[in-house]
PDB file of C-alpha atoms in Angstrom:
ATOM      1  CA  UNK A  65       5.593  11.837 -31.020  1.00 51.00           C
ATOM      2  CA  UNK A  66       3.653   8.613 -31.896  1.00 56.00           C
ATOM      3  CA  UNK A  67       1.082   6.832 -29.540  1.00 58.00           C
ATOM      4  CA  UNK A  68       1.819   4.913 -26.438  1.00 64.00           C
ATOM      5  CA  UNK A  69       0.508   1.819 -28.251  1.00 66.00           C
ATOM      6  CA  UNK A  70       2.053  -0.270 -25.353  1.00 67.00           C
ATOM      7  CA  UNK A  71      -0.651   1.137 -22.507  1.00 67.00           C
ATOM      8  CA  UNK A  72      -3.560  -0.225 -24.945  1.00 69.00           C
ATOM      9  CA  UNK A  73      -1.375  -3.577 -24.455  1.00 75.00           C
ATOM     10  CA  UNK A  74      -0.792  -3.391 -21.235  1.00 75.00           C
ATOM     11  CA  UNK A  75      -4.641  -2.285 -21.210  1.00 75.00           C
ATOM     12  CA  UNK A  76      -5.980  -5.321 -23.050  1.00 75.00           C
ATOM     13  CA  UNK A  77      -3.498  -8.193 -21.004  1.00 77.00           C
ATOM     14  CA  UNK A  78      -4.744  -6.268 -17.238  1.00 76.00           C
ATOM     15  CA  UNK A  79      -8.284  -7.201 -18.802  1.00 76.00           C
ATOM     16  CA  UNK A  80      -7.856 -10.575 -19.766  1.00 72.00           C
ATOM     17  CA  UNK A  81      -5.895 -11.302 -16.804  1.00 72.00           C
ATOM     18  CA  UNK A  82      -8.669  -9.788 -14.734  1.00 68.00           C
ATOM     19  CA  UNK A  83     -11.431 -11.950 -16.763  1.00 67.00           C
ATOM     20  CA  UNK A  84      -9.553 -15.115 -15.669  1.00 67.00           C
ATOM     21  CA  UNK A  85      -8.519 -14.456 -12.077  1.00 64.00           C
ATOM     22  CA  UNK A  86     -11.763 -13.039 -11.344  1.00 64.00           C
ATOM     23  CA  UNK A  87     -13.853 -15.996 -10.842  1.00 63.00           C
ATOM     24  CA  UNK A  88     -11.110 -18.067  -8.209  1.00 62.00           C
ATOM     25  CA  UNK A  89     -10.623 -14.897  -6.613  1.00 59.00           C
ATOM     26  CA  UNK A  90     -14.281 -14.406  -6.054  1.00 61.00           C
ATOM     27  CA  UNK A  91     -14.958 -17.869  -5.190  1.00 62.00           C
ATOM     28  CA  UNK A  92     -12.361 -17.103  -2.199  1.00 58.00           C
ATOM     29  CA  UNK A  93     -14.123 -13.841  -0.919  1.00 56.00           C
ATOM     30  CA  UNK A  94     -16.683 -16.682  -0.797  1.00 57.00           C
ATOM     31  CA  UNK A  95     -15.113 -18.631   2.054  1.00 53.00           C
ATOM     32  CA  UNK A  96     -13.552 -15.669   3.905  1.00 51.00           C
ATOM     33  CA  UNK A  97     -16.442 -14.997   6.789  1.00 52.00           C
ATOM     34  CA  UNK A  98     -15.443 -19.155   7.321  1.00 52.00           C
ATOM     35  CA  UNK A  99     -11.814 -17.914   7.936  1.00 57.00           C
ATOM     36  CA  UNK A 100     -12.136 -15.553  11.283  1.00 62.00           C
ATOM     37  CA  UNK A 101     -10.842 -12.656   9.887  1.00 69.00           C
ATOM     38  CA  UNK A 102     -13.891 -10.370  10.346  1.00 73.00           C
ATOM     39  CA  UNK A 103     -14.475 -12.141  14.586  1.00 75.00           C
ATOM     40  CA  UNK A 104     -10.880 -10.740  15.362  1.00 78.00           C
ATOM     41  CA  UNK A 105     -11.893  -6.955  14.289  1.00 82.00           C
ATOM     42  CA  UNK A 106     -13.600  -6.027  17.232  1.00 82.00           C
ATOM     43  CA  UNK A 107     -10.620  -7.578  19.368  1.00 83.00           C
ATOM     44  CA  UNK A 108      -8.253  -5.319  17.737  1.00 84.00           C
ATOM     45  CA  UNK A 109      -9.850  -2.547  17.599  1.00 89.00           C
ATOM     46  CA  UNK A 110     -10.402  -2.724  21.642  1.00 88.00           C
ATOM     47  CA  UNK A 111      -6.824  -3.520  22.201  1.00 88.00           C
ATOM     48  CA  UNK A 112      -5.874  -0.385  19.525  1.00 89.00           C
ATOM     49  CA  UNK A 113      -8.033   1.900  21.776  1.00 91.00           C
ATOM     50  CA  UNK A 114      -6.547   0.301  24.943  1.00 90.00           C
ATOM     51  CA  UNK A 115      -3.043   0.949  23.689  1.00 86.00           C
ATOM     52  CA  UNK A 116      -3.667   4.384  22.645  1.00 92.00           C
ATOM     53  CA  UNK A 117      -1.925   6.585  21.693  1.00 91.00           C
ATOM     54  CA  UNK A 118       1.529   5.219  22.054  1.00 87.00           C
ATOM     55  CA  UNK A 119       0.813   1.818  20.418  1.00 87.00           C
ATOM     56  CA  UNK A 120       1.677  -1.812  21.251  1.00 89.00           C
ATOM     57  CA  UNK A 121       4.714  -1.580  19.412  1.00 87.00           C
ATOM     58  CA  UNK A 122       5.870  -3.168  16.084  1.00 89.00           C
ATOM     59  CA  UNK A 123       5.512  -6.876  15.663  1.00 84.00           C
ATOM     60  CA  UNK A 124       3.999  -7.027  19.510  1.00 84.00           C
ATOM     61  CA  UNK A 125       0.712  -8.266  17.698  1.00 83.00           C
ATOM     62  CA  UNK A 126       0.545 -12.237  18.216  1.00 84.00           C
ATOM     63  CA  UNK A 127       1.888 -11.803  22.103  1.00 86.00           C
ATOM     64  CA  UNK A 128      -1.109  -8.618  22.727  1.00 85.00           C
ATOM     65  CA  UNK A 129      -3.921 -10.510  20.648  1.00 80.00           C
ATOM     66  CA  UNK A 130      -3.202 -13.706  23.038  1.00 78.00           C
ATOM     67  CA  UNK A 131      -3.598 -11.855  25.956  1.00 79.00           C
ATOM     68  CA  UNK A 132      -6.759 -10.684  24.651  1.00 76.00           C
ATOM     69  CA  UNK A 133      -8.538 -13.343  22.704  1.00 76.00           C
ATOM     70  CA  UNK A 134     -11.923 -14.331  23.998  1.00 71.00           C
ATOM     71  CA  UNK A 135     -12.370 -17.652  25.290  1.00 74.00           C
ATOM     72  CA  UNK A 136     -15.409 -17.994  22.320  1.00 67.00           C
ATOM     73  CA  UNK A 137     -12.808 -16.901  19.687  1.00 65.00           C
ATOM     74  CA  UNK A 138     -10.446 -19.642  20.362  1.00 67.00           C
ATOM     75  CA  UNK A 139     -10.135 -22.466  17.698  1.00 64.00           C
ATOM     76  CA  UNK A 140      -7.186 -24.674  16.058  1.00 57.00           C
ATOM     77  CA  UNK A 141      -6.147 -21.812  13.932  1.00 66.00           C
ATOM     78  CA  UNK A 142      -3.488 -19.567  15.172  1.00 67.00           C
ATOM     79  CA  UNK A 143      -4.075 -15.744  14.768  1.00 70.00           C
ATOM     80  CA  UNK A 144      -0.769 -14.105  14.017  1.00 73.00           C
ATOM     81  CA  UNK A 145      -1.567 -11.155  11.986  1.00 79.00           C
ATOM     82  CA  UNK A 146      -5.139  -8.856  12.016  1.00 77.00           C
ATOM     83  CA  UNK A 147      -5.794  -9.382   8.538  1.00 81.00           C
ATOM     84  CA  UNK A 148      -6.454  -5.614   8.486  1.00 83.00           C
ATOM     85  CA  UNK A 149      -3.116  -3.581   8.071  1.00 88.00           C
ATOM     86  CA  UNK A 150      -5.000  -0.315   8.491  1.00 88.00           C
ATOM     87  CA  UNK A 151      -6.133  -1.923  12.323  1.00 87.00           C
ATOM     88  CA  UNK A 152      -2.884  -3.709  13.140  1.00 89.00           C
ATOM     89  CA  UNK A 153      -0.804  -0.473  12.457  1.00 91.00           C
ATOM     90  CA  UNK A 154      -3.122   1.114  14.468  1.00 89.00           C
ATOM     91  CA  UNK A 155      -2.716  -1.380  17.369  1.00 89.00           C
ATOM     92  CA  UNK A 156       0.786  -1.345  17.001  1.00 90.00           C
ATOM     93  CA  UNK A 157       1.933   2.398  16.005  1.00 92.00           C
ATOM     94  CA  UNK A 158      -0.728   4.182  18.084  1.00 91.00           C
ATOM     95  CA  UNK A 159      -1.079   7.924  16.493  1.00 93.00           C
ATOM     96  CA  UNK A 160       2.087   7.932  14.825  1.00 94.00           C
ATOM     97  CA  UNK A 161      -0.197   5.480  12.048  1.00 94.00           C
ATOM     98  CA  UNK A 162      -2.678   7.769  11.199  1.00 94.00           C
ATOM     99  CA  UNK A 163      -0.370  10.807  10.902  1.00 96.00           C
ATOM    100  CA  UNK A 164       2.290   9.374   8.534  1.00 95.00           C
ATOM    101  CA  UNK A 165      -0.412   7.716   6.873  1.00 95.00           C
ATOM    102  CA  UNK A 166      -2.289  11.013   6.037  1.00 96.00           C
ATOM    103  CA  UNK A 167       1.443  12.443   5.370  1.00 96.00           C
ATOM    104  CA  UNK A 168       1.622   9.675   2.349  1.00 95.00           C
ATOM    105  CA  UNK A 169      -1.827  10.387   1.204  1.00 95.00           C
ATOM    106  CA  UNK A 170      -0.949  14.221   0.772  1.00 95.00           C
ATOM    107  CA  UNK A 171       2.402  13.112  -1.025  1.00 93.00           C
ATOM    108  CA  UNK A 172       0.464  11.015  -3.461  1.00 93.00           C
ATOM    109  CA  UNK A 173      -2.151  13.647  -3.828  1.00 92.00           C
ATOM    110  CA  UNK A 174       1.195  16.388  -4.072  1.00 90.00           C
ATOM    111  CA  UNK A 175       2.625  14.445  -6.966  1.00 89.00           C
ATOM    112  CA  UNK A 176      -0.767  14.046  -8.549  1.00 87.00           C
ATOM    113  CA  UNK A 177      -1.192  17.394  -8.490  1.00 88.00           C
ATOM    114  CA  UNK A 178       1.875  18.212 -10.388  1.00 85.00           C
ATOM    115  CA  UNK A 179       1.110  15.983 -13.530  1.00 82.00           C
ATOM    116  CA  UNK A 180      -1.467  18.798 -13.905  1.00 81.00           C
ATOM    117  CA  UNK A 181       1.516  20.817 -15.538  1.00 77.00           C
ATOM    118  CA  UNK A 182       3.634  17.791 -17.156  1.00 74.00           C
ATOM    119  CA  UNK A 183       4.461  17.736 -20.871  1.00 78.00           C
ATOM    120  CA  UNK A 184       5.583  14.227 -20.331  1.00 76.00           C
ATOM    121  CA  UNK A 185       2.315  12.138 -21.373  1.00 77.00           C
ATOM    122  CA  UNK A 186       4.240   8.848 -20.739  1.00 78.00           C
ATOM    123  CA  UNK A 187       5.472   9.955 -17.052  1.00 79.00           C
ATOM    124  CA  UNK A 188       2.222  11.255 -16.089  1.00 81.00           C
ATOM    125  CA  UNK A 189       0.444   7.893 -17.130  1.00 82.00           C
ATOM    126  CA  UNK A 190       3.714   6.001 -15.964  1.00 84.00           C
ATOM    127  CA  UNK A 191       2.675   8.040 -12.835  1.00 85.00           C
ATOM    128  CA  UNK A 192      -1.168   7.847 -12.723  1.00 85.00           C
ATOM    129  CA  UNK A 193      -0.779   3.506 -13.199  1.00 87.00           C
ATOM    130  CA  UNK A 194       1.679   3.483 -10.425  1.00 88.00           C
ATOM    131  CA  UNK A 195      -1.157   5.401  -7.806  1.00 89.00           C
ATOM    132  CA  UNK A 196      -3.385   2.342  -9.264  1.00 89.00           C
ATOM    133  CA  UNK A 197      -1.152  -0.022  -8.698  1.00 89.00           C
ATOM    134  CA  UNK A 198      -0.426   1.217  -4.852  1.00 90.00           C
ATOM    135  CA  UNK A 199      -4.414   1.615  -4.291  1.00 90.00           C
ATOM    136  CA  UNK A 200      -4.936  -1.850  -5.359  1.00 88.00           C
ATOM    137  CA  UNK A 201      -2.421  -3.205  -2.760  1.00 88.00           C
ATOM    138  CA  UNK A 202      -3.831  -0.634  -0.008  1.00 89.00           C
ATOM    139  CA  UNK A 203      -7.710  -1.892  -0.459  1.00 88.00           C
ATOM    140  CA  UNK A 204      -6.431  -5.372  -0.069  1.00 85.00           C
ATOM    141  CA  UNK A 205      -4.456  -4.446   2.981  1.00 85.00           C
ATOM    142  CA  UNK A 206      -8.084  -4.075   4.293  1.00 84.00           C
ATOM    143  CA  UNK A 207      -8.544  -7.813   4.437  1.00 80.00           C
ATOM    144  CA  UNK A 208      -5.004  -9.026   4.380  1.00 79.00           C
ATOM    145  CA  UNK A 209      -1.674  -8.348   4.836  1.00 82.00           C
ATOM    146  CA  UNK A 210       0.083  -7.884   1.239  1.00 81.00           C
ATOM    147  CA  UNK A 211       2.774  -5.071   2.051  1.00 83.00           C
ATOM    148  CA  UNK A 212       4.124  -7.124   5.071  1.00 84.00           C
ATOM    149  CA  UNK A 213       5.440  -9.567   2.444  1.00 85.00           C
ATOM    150  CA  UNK A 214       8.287  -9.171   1.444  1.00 88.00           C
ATOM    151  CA  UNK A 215       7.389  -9.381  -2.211  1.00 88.00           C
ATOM    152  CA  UNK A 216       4.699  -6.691  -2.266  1.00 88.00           C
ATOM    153  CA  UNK A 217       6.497  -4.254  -0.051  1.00 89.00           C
ATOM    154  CA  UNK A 218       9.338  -3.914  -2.768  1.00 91.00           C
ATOM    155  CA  UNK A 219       6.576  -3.980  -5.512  1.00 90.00           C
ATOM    156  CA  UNK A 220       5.094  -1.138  -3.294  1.00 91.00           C
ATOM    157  CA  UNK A 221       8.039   0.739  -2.630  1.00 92.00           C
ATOM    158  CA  UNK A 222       8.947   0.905  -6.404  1.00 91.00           C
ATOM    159  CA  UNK A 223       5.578   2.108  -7.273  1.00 92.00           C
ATOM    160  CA  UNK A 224       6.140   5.221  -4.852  1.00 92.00           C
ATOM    161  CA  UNK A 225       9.698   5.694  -6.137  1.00 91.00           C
ATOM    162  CA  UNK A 226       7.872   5.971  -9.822  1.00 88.00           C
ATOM    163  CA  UNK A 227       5.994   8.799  -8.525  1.00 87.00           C
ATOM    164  CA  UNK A 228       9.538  10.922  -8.148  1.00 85.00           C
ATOM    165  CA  UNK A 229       9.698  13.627 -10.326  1.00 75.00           C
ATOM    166  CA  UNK A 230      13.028  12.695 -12.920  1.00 66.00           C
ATOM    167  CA  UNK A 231      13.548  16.200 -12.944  1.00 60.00           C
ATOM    168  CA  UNK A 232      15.042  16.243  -9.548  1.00 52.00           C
ATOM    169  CA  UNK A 233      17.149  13.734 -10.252  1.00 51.00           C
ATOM    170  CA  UNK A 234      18.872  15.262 -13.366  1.00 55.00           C
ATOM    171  CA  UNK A 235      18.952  18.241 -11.739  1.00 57.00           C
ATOM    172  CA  UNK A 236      21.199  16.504  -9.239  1.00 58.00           C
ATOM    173  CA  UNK A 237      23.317  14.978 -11.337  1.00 59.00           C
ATOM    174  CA  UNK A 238      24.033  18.413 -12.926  1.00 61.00           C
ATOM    175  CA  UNK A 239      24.890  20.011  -9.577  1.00 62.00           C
ATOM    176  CA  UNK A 240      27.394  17.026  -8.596  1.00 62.00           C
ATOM    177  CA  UNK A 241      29.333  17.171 -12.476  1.00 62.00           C
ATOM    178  CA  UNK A 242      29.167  21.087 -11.536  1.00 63.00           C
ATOM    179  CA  UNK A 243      30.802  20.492  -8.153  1.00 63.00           C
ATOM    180  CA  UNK A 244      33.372  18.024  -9.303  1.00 63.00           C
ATOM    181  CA  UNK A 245      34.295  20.109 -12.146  1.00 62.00           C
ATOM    182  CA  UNK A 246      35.010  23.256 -10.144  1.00 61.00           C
ATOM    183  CA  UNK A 247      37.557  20.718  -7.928  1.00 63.00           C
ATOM    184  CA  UNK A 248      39.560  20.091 -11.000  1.00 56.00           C
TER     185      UNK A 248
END
């Protein structure tokens, strides 16, 4: 089997991408403290610990965070999302957040796990660039809200279903041409 020469390429354009998009996206971390994000934290996080454990409910956000906006926070902007995913499904999901969140993490961590036996170099890379991938969306759901796009939350969803072992899925297809040929 040759070399993946295509994950050096995919290597070098990430880096060069990276070299030219870092300097506007640093330039806009510069402006965020001017954008409110951070003075709504401590708002959520008092209406997640009012609301727990059952939660708000999902997409109850804008209607709870009016009824709880300080008079000191107010301003021309209009606050419709926390700019924190982690907080707002917190707010809005109560306990059911944290355990289905920990439930992904030991999924990920699960299929991680089994690379440790793969003879398939290009899956388990395939695999470990995918777990990137999703980690860089999940730290910027820490200051944004990328995976309620609709967008990103395909982009995400993809990533996870590159993580499925293809095994499985052969192994399926077997058992179905199995079935169908003992009905003949």
């Amino acid at each position: 089997k040759g070399q993946p020469w295509w994950l050096l390429a995919i290597a070098f354009l990430v880096v060069v991408i990276v070299q030219i998009a870092v300097g506007a996206v640093l330039a806009r971390f510069d402006t965020i403290a001017d954008e409110g994000r951070f003075v709504i934290w401590p708002t959520v996080m008092t209406m997640a610990r009012d609301a727990w454990p059952a939660g708000t409910g999902i997409g109850s956000f804008t209607v709870i965070y009016d009824a709880y906006e300080p008079i000191s926070d107010l301003s021309a902007s209009w606050v419709n999302e926390a700019h924190n995913e982690f907080l707002q499904q917190l707010l809005e999901t109560g306990l059911v957040f944290p355990v289905l969140f920990i439930g992904f993490l030991g999924w990920v961590g699960s299929r991680l796990m089994s690379l440790r036996h793969s003879r398939d170099w290009n899956y388990a890379a395939l695999s470990w660039a995918s777990v990137a991938a999703m980690s860089i969306l999940m730290v910027a759901s820490f200051v944004d809200y990328p995976l309620r796009t609709a967008a990103l939350g395909c982009v995400f969803a993809v990533l996870c279903a590159l993580l499925t072992p293809l095994q499985s899925l052969e192994g399926a297809g077997r058992k179905k041409r199995r079935r169908s040929a003992g009905n003949t």
